[in-house]
mmCIF file of C-alpha atoms in Angstrom:
data_model
loop_
_atom_site.group_PDB
_atom_site.id
_atom_site.type_symbol
_atom_site.label_atom_id
_atom_site.label_comp_id
_atom_site.label_asym_id
_atom_site.label_seq_id
_atom_site.Cartn_x
_atom_site.Cartn_y
_atom_site.Cartn_z
ATOM 1 C CA MET R 1 28.356 181.425 90.698
ATOM 2 C CA GLU R 2 31.341 180.706 88.838
ATOM 3 C CA HIS R 3 33.729 182.875 90.511
ATOM 4 C CA LEU R 4 33.012 181.254 94.025
ATOM 5 C CA LEU R 5 33.528 177.398 92.442
ATOM 6 C CA LEU R 6 37.253 178.108 93.616
ATOM 7 C CA LEU R 7 36.105 179.529 96.861
ATOM 8 C CA VAL R 8 34.807 176.617 97.702
ATOM 9 C CA THR R 9 37.113 174.080 97.550
ATOM 10 C CA ILE R 10 39.191 176.180 100.052
ATOM 11 C CA LEU R 11 36.631 177.383 102.303
ATOM 12 C CA LEU R 12 35.532 173.398 102.036
ATOM 13 C CA PRO R 13 38.476 171.526 104.666
ATOM 14 C CA LEU R 14 38.797 174.473 106.568
ATOM 15 C CA VAL R 15 35.159 173.733 107.218
ATOM 16 C CA GLY R 16 35.061 170.711 107.369
ATOM 17 C CA ALA R 17 38.278 170.761 109.807
ATOM 18 C CA LEU R 18 36.292 172.818 112.243
ATOM 19 C CA PHE R 19 33.377 170.370 112.274
ATOM 20 C CA ILE R 20 36.003 167.720 113.317
ATOM 21 C CA ALA R 21 37.472 170.054 115.587
ATOM 22 C CA LEU R 22 34.394 170.714 117.644
ATOM 23 C CA VAL R 23 31.766 168.517 117.568
ATOM 24 C CA LEU R 24 33.794 164.543 117.281
ATOM 25 C CA PRO R 25 35.492 163.652 120.582
ATOM 26 C CA ARG R 26 39.321 163.162 119.889
ATOM 27 C CA GLU R 27 38.406 159.282 120.620
ATOM 28 C CA ASP R 28 35.963 158.856 117.970
ATOM 29 C CA LYS R 29 39.038 157.816 115.773
ATOM 30 C CA ALA R 30 36.980 155.750 113.452
ATOM 31 C CA GLY R 31 34.053 158.732 112.629
ATOM 32 C CA VAL R 32 37.335 161.001 112.481
ATOM 33 C CA ARG R 33 38.706 159.102 110.086
ATOM 34 C CA SER R 34 34.802 158.945 107.701
ATOM 35 C CA ALA R 35 34.551 162.457 108.442
ATOM 36 C CA SER R 36 37.752 163.769 106.969
ATOM 37 C CA MET R 37 37.813 161.431 103.906
ATOM 38 C CA VAL R 38 33.870 162.343 103.158
ATOM 39 C CA ILE R 39 34.797 166.438 103.283
ATOM 40 C CA SER R 40 38.020 165.255 101.428
ATOM 41 C CA LEU R 41 35.720 163.738 98.265
ATOM 42 C CA LEU R 42 33.887 166.742 98.741
ATOM 43 C CA THR R 43 36.588 168.980 98.063
ATOM 44 C CA PHE R 44 37.712 167.174 95.753
ATOM 45 C CA VAL R 45 33.834 167.098 93.424
ATOM 46 C CA ALA R 46 34.014 170.572 94.235
ATOM 47 C CA SER R 47 37.295 170.759 92.467
ATOM 48 C CA LEU R 48 35.883 168.864 88.985
ATOM 49 C CA PRO R 49 34.496 171.783 88.181
ATOM 50 C CA LEU R 50 37.735 173.726 88.179
ATOM 51 C CA PHE R 51 39.972 171.508 86.064
ATOM 52 C CA CYS R 52 36.475 170.463 83.291
ATOM 53 C CA LEU R 53 35.214 173.932 82.940
ATOM 54 C CA PHE R 54 38.248 175.417 82.451
ATOM 55 C CA ASP R 55 38.053 177.179 79.506
ATOM 56 C CA PRO R 56 41.853 177.258 77.785
ATOM 57 C CA GLU R 57 40.284 179.476 74.875
ATOM 58 C CA GLY R 58 39.146 182.086 77.860
ATOM 59 C CA PRO R 59 40.561 184.691 79.357
ATOM 60 C CA VAL R 60 44.279 184.178 81.342
ATOM 61 C CA TYR R 61 42.544 184.283 84.619
ATOM 62 C CA GLN R 62 39.026 182.100 85.542
ATOM 63 C CA PHE R 63 36.883 181.301 88.082
ATOM 64 C CA ASN R 64 38.188 185.208 89.880
ATOM 65 C CA ALA R 65 37.647 186.278 92.777
ATOM 66 C CA LYS R 66 37.607 189.693 93.930
ATOM 67 C CA TRP R 67 36.622 191.399 97.552
ATOM 68 C CA ASP R 68 38.483 194.627 98.613
ATOM 69 C CA TRP R 69 41.017 193.570 102.061
ATOM 70 C CA LEU R 70 43.213 196.041 103.120
ATOM 71 C CA THR R 71 42.656 198.428 101.477
ATOM 72 C CA ALA R 72 45.404 200.181 103.179
ATOM 73 C CA PHE R 73 47.587 198.701 101.704
ATOM 74 C CA GLY R 74 45.869 198.279 97.819
ATOM 75 C CA ALA R 75 46.024 194.750 98.835
ATOM 76 C CA SER R 76 43.156 192.477 97.910
ATOM 77 C CA PHE R 77 41.407 188.704 98.682
ATOM 78 C CA SER R 78 41.801 187.897 94.617
ATOM 79 C CA LEU R 79 41.373 184.372 94.134
ATOM 80 C CA GLY R 80 41.422 183.067 90.090
ATOM 81 C CA LEU R 81 43.003 179.889 88.148
ATOM 82 C CA ASP R 82 45.559 180.454 85.100
ATOM 83 C CA GLY R 83 46.825 176.928 83.185
ATOM 84 C CA ILE R 84 49.178 176.317 85.017
ATOM 85 C CA SER R 85 47.338 176.913 88.638
ATOM 86 C CA ARG R 86 44.546 175.005 86.481
ATOM 87 C CA LEU R 87 46.302 171.854 87.102
ATOM 88 C CA LEU R 88 47.823 172.644 90.715
ATOM 89 C CA THR R 89 44.084 173.283 91.902
ATOM 90 C CA ILE R 90 42.886 169.480 91.533
ATOM 91 C CA LEU R 91 45.901 167.875 92.526
ATOM 92 C CA PRO R 92 45.774 168.412 96.069
ATOM 93 C CA PRO R 93 42.310 167.096 96.318
ATOM 94 C CA PHE R 94 42.980 163.861 94.336
ATOM 95 C CA LEU R 95 45.926 163.555 96.708
ATOM 96 C CA VAL R 96 43.743 164.007 100.192
ATOM 97 C CA PRO R 97 41.692 160.883 100.149
ATOM 98 C CA VAL R 98 44.528 158.910 98.505
ATOM 99 C CA SER R 99 47.297 159.829 101.877
ATOM 100 C CA LEU R 100 44.110 159.380 103.784
ATOM 101 C CA ALA R 101 43.260 156.126 102.763
ATOM 102 C CA ALA R 102 46.959 154.975 103.536
ATOM 103 C CA SER R 103 47.404 156.376 106.776
ATOM 104 C CA THR R 104 44.641 154.260 107.452
ATOM 105 C CA ARG R 105 46.751 151.447 109.489
ATOM 106 C CA ALA R 106 50.114 153.719 110.167
ATOM 107 C CA ILE R 107 48.927 156.575 111.876
ATOM 108 C CA THR R 108 46.943 155.574 115.581
ATOM 109 C CA ASP R 109 48.226 158.577 117.721
ATOM 110 C CA ARG R 110 46.507 162.018 117.533
ATOM 111 C CA VAL R 111 44.514 160.575 115.232
ATOM 112 C CA LYS R 112 42.207 163.459 115.238
ATOM 113 C CA ALA R 113 45.251 166.166 115.208
ATOM 114 C CA PHE R 114 46.895 164.318 112.001
ATOM 115 C CA HIS R 115 43.366 164.879 110.003
ATOM 116 C CA LEU R 116 42.612 168.090 111.330
ATOM 117 C CA ALA R 117 46.288 169.139 110.199
ATOM 118 C CA ILE R 118 45.451 167.293 106.592
ATOM 119 C CA LEU R 119 42.613 169.316 105.891
ATOM 120 C CA VAL R 120 44.329 172.339 106.678
ATOM 121 C CA LEU R 121 47.142 172.009 104.705
ATOM 122 C CA GLU R 122 44.893 170.583 101.785
ATOM 123 C CA ALA R 123 42.798 174.061 102.437
ATOM 124 C CA ALA R 124 46.410 176.214 102.018
ATOM 125 C CA ILE R 125 48.106 174.777 99.219
ATOM 126 C CA ILE R 126 44.329 174.884 97.705
ATOM 127 C CA GLY R 127 44.661 179.009 97.863
ATOM 128 C CA VAL R 128 48.585 179.198 97.104
ATOM 129 C CA PHE R 129 48.010 177.989 93.616
ATOM 130 C CA ALA R 130 45.266 180.352 93.268
ATOM 131 C CA ALA R 131 46.076 183.480 95.048
ATOM 132 C CA GLN R 132 46.769 186.374 92.403
ATOM 133 C CA ASP R 133 47.125 189.100 95.210
ATOM 134 C CA LEU R 134 51.206 188.950 96.778
ATOM 135 C CA LEU R 135 49.523 189.451 100.190
ATOM 136 C CA LEU R 136 47.212 186.716 99.699
ATOM 137 C CA PHE R 137 49.461 184.149 99.219
ATOM 138 C CA PHE R 138 52.238 184.778 101.921
ATOM 139 C CA LEU R 139 49.222 184.458 104.202
ATOM 140 C CA PHE R 140 48.258 181.188 102.357
ATOM 141 C CA TRP R 141 52.163 180.614 102.359
ATOM 142 C CA GLU R 142 52.287 181.076 105.678
ATOM 143 C CA VAL R 143 49.103 179.161 106.956
ATOM 144 C CA GLU R 144 50.835 176.236 104.605
ATOM 145 C CA LEU R 145 53.764 175.687 107.423
ATOM 146 C CA ILE R 146 52.010 175.661 110.564
ATOM 147 C CA PRO R 147 50.199 171.760 109.684
ATOM 148 C CA MET R 148 53.623 170.869 107.750
ATOM 149 C CA TYR R 149 55.508 171.435 110.171
ATOM 150 C CA MET R 150 52.920 169.293 112.520
ATOM 151 C CA LEU R 151 52.556 166.705 110.461
ATOM 152 C CA ILE R 152 56.425 166.791 110.056
ATOM 153 C CA SER R 153 57.144 166.525 113.290
ATOM 154 C CA ILE R 154 55.026 164.487 114.781
ATOM 155 C CA TRP R 155 53.808 161.551 112.584
ATOM 156 C CA GLY R 156 57.604 162.039 111.083
ATOM 157 C CA SER R 157 60.129 159.442 111.579
ATOM 158 C CA GLY R 158 64.062 159.958 112.789
ATOM 159 C CA ARG R 159 64.985 163.222 113.841
ATOM 160 C CA LYS R 160 61.820 165.153 113.473
ATOM 161 C CA GLU R 161 62.380 167.472 115.416
ATOM 162 C CA TYR R 162 64.795 168.481 113.988
ATOM 163 C CA SER R 163 63.600 168.356 110.344
ATOM 164 C CA ALA R 164 61.139 169.994 111.211
ATOM 165 C CA THR R 165 62.372 172.676 112.816
ATOM 166 C CA LYS R 166 64.588 173.037 109.132
ATOM 167 C CA PHE R 167 62.141 173.227 107.671
ATOM 168 C CA VAL R 168 60.191 175.639 109.073
ATOM 169 C CA ILE R 169 63.728 177.466 109.526
ATOM 170 C CA TYR R 170 64.642 177.043 105.625
ATOM 171 C CA THR R 171 61.169 177.819 104.286
ATOM 172 C CA LEU R 172 60.191 180.836 106.336
ATOM 173 C CA PHE R 173 63.263 183.051 105.956
ATOM 174 C CA GLY R 174 64.549 181.728 102.976
ATOM 175 C CA LYS R 175 62.501 184.309 101.213
ATOM 176 C CA ILE R 176 63.760 186.691 102.865
ATOM 177 C CA GLY R 177 66.743 187.057 100.851
ATOM 178 C CA ARG R 178 65.652 187.013 97.598
#
């Protein structure tokens, strides 16, 4: 059961985003805001045991979950937390409800898309910090770029399209030279 806590923390924002996308109409801004806030708070509550039950004297990686995935490439769907990722994994579930509350007045255009992007971004960031397989890490990392591009290019300010394009180019291609 303990190994599912981390998976639930990643899947909860994704399932919530899917619910909002398929069930709630675009015109229901209050409903979208409420649903995303409830989902983000549930994600925060789900992340608390990851922080509280982590045993510093225990094994290096805890809350491990591993399933065979792309075995031809030697890749697996492997999640786990160490001491640093424990702290980083609780940060997005803490900050997303704060961000959603702060955005209530500022985001009046494309509210549903904004909340979907935030929830997908939350799941991807948690996945980045919990991934124990390099291919899975890069998958979460690349998924993270899509909502970040949307957030910068649609709801940014100044030269937002230029900034979003630069962000993606530098983030996507910056790792090639390494």
